[in-house]
XYZ file of C-alpha atoms in Angstrom:
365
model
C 17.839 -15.491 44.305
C 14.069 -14.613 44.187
C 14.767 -12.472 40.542
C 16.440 -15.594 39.514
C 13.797 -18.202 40.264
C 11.656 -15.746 38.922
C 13.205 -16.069 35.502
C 13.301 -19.582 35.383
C 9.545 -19.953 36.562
C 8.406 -17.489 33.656
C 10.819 -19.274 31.195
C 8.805 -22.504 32.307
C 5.535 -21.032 32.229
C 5.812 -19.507 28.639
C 6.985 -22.778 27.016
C 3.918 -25.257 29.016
C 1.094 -25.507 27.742
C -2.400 -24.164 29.227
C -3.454 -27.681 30.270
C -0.427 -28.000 31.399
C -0.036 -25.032 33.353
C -2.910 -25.630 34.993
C -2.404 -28.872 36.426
C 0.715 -27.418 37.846
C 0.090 -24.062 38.954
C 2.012 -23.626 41.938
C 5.582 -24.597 40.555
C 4.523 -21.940 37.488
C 4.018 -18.657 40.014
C 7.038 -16.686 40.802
C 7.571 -17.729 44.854
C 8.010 -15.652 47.588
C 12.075 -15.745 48.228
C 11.664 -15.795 51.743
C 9.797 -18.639 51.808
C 10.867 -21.271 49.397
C 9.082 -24.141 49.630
C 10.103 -27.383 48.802
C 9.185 -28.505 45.405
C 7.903 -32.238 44.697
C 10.835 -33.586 42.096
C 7.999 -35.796 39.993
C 6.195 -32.842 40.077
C 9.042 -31.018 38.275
C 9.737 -33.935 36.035
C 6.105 -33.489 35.082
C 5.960 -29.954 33.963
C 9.713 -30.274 32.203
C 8.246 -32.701 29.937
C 5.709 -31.098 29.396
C 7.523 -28.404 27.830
C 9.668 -30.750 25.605
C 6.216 -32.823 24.846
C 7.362 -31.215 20.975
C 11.024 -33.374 21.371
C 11.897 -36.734 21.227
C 11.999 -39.039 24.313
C 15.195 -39.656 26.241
C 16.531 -42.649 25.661
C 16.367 -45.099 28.230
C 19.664 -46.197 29.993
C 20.244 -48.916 32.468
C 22.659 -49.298 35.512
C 24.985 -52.437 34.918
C 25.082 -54.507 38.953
C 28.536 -54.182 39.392
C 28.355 -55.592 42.971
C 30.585 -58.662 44.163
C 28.830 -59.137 47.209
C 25.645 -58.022 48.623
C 26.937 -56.749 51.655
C 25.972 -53.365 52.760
C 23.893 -51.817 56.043
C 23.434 -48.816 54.370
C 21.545 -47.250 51.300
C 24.105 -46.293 48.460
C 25.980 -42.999 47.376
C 25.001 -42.104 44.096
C 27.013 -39.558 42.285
C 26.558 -37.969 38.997
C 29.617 -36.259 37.208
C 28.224 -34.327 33.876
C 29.451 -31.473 31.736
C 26.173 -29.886 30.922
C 27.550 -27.602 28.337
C 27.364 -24.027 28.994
C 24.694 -21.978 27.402
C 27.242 -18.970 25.706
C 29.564 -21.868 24.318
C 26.865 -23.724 22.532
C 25.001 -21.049 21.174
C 28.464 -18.932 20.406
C 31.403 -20.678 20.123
C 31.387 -24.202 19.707
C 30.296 -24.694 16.563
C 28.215 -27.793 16.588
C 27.478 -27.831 12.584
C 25.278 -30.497 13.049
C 23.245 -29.724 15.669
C 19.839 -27.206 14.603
C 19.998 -23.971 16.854
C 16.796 -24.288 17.926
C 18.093 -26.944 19.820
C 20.371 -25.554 22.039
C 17.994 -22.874 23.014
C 18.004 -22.390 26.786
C 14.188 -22.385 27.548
C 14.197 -26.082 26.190
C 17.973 -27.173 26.501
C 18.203 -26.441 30.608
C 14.477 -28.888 30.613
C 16.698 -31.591 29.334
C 19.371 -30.940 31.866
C 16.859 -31.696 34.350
C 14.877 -34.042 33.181
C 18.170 -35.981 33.028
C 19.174 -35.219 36.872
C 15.088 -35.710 37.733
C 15.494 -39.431 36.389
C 18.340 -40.115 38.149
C 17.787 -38.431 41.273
C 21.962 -38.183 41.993
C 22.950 -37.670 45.826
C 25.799 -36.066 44.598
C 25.767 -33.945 41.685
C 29.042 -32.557 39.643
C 28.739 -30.424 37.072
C 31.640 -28.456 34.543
C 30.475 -25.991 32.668
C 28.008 -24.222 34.385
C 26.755 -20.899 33.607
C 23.311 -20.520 34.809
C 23.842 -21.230 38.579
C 22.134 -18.557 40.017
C 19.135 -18.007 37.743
C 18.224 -21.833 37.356
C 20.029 -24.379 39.325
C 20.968 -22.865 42.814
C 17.169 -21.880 43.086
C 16.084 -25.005 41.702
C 17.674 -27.944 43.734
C 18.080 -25.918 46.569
C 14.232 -26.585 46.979
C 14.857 -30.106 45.744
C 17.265 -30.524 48.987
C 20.525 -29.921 47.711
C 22.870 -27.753 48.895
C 24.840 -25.949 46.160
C 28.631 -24.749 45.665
C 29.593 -22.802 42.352
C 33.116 -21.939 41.513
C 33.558 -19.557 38.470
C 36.705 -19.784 35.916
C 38.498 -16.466 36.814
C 38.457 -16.125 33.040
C 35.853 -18.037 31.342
C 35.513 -17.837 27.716
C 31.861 -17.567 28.131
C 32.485 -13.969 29.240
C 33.203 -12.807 25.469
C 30.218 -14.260 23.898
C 27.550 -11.563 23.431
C 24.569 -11.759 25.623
C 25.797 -13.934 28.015
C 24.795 -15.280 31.816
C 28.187 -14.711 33.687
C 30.760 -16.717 33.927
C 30.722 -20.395 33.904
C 32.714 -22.765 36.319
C 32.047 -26.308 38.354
C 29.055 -27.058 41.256
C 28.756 -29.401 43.612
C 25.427 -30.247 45.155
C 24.629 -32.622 47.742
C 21.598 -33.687 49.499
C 21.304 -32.448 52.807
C 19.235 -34.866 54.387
C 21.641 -37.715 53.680
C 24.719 -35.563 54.606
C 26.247 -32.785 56.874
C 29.209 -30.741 55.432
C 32.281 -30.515 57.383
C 34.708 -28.573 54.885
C 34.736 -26.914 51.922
C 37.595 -26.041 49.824
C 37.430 -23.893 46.738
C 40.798 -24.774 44.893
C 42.263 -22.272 41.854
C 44.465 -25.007 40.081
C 48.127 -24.179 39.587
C 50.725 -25.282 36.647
C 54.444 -25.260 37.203
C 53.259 -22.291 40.188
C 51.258 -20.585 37.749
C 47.662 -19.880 38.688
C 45.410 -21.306 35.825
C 42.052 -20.692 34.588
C 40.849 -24.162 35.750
C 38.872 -24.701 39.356
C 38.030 -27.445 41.768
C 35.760 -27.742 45.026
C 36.633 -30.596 47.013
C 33.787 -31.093 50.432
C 33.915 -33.253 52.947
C 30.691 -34.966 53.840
C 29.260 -36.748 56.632
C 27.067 -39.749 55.953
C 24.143 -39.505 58.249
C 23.021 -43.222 58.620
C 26.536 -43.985 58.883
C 28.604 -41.423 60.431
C 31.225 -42.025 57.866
C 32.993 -39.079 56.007
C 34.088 -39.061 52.584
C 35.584 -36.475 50.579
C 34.006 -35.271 46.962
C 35.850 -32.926 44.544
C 34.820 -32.092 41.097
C 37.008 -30.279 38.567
C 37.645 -29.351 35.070
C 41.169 -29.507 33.598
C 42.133 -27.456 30.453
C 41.082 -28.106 26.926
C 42.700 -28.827 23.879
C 45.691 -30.853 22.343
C 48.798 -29.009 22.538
C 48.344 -28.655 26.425
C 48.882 -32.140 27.782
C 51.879 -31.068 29.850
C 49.963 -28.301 31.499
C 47.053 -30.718 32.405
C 49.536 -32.697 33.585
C 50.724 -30.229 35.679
C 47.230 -28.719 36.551
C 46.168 -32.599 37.913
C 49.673 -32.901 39.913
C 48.293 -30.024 41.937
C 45.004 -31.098 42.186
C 46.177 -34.320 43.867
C 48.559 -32.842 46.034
C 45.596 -30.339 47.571
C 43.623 -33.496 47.761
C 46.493 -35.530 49.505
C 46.248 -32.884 52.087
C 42.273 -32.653 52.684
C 42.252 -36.317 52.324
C 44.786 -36.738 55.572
C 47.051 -38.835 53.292
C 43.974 -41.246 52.126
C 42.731 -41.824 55.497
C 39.484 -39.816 54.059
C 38.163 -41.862 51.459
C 37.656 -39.859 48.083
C 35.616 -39.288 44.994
C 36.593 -37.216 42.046
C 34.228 -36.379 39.534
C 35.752 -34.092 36.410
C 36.252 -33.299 32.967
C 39.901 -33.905 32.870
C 39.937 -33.369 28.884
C 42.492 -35.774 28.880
C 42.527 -39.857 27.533
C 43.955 -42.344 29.217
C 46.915 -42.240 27.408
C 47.648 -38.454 28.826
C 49.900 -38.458 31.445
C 47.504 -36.604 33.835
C 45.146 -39.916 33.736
C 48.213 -41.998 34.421
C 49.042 -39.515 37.363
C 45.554 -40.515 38.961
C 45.727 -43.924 38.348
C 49.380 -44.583 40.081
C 48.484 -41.929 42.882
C 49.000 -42.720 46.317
C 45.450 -42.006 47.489
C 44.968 -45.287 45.674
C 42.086 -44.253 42.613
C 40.760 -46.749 40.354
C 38.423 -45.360 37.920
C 34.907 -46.473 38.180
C 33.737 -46.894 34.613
C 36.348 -48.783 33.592
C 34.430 -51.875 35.522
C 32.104 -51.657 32.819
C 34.354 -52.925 30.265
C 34.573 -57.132 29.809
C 38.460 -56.913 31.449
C 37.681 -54.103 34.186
C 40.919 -52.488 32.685
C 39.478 -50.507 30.186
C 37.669 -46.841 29.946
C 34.930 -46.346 27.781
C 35.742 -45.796 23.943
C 33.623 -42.100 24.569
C 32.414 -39.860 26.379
C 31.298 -37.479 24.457
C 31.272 -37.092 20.545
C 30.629 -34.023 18.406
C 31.063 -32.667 15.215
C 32.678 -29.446 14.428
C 33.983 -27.220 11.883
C 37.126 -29.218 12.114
C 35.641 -32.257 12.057
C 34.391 -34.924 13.980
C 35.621 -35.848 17.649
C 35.073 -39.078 19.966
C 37.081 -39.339 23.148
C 36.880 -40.292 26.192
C 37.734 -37.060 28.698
C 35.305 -37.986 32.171
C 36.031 -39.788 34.651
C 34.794 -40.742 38.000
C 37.651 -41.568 40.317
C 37.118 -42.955 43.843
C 39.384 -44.585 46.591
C 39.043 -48.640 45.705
C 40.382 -49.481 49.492
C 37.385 -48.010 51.194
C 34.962 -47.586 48.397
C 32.950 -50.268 45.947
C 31.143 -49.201 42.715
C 27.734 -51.241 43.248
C 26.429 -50.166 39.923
C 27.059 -47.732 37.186
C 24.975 -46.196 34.465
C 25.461 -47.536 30.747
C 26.474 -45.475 28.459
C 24.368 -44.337 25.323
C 25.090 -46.244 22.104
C 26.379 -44.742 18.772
C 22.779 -45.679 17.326
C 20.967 -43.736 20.049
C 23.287 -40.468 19.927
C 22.750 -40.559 15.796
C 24.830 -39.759 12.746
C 24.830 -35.891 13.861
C 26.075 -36.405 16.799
C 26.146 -34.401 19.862
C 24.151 -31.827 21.074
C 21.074 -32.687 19.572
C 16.964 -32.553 20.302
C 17.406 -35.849 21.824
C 20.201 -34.895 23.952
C 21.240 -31.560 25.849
C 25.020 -31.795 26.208
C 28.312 -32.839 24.265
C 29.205 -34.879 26.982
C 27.351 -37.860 28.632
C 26.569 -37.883 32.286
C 28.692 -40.501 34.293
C 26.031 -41.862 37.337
C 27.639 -44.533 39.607
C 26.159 -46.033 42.833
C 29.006 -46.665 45.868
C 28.878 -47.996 49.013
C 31.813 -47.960 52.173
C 33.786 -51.362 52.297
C 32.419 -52.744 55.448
C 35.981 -53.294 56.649
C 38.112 -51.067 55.023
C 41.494 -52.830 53.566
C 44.871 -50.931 54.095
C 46.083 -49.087 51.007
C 47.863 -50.832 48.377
């Protein structure tokens, strides 16, 4: 761990500048691993802006009040679901023709990653596509309070891309001074009892100001058209292991993921009809509450240009209520080239949504 914060600190200190660097010193030397101390998160907000003072300013996005009554003794759960992108992907195999390469460089690109968790300061992160766990975002939020969980593909493509970090694969951090883990499960996802490439963790968490547990699971379901059956098959299993962590739905749940699926893939329509009772959160953004976003992320490739919708955040609507959720960038911010881009450090959007317990929780549907 202390060789990987090592790295990242150097990274950081190469790219600031010297007026920078010196208003910051102490987050810019290499820290003893054995005693890691906690780092101030403005303070780190500070110095990763500093080293993209060359790029663009994030856009600004605003949380629509999606609350029906005001009623709540406790502070919110705020949960972020994001596919940051992997490093060895964007810079070798992806293809993103209209994105310059100098923006997906890593010394930069992971400064937006941050700067984007920074402003939203998530209780519960989920992430797909992670390759630089060890070297940047264990060490990282661990000092930021999180406690981290990384699950690696078995096989991830980012393994035959020259000069790469490892493999990638989904984390889960959570704070650990709003909650206490109980369980962890690390889930290989099966399809028709074939053991895929595909991963899931699923935790269960104890709220501390409430003593009420909840379980979280983030996944990421396999890519591509041609493969809707085996997504289909790879989200049946997926629900079943969560059926049985869940106690049958008497946990309540959140699932973050990646499903690379649309609504109109049977895996979505598996999640929305399952028993746990899931209603997707960001389709209470739309003007009927029926319908998902028209994207969630949008690229352009060699083979063209695509806009779907493939993230969701899924969460158990008879003991959980989306307060607010954040809006979704607009096709005039993201730009004719799409994304990636020096604005913005990921083909897909993050998904942020605020949630509180039902007070009295109603019986399942």
């Amino acid at each position: 761990m202390g060789t990987g914060t090592s790295r990242l600190y150097s990274a950081l200190a190469k790219t600031l500048s010297s007026s920078a660097a010196s208003q910051h010193p102490e987050y810019l030397v290499p820290p003893d691993p054995e005693h890691l101390e906690p780092i101030d998160p403005k303070e780190l907000l500070e110095e990763c802006r500093a080293v993209l003072h060359t790029r663009p300013p994030r856009f600004q996005r605003d949380f629509v009040d999606l609350r029906t009554d005001c009623r709540s003794s406790h502070p919110p759960i705020r949960v972020m679901q994001w596919n940051i992108l992997a490093q060895a992907l964007g810079e070798g195999k992806d293809n993103f023709v209209q994105c310059p390469v100098e923006a997906l460089k890593w010394e930069e690109r992971k400064c937006l990653i941050l700067e984007e968790i920074l402003a939203y300061q998530p209780d519960i992160l989920c992430l797909q596509e992670v390759d630089h766990y060890f070297d940047t975002f264990q060490p990282l939020l661990s000092r930021l309070g999180y406690r981290g969980t990384f699950f690696p593909k078995p096989w991830s493509p980012c393994l035959d891309v020259e000069h790469n970090n490892g493999p990638d694969g989904c984390a889960l951090f959570f704070l650990q001074n709003r909650f206490n883990l109980v369980n962890s499960a690390n889930i290989r996802l099966t399809a028709m009892t074939l053991k895929t490439n595909q991963v899931a963790i699923a935790q269960t968490l104890e709220c501390k100001e409430s003593g009420r547990q909840f379980c979280i699971a983030v996944t990421h379901l396999k890519a591509r058209t041609g493969w809707e059956r085996f997504r289909s098959a790879q989200g049946c299993d997926l629900l079943q292991n969560l059926q049985n962590i869940t106690q049958g739905a008497k946990i309540p749940l959140i699932v973050c993921g990646d499903f690379n699926a649309e609504p109109t893939e049977e895996v979505y329509k598996h999640f929305a009809s399952s028993s746990l009772n899931l209603n997707s959160a960001y389709k209470l953004l739309s003007a009927d509450g029926q319908s998902e976003p028209p994207y969630t992320t949008w690229k352009i490739r060699t083979s063209g240009e695509c806009r779907h919708t493939l993230d969701y955040i899924w969460y158990s609507q008879h003991a959980l209520s989306v307060r607010s959720a954040l809006d979704l960038l607009t096709e005039e911010q993201i730009g004719p080239n799409r994304l990636p881009s020096f604005h913005y450090p990921s083909d897909h959007l993050s998904l942020v949504c605020d949630f509180s317990f039902n007070e009295e929780p109603q019986g399942l549907l």
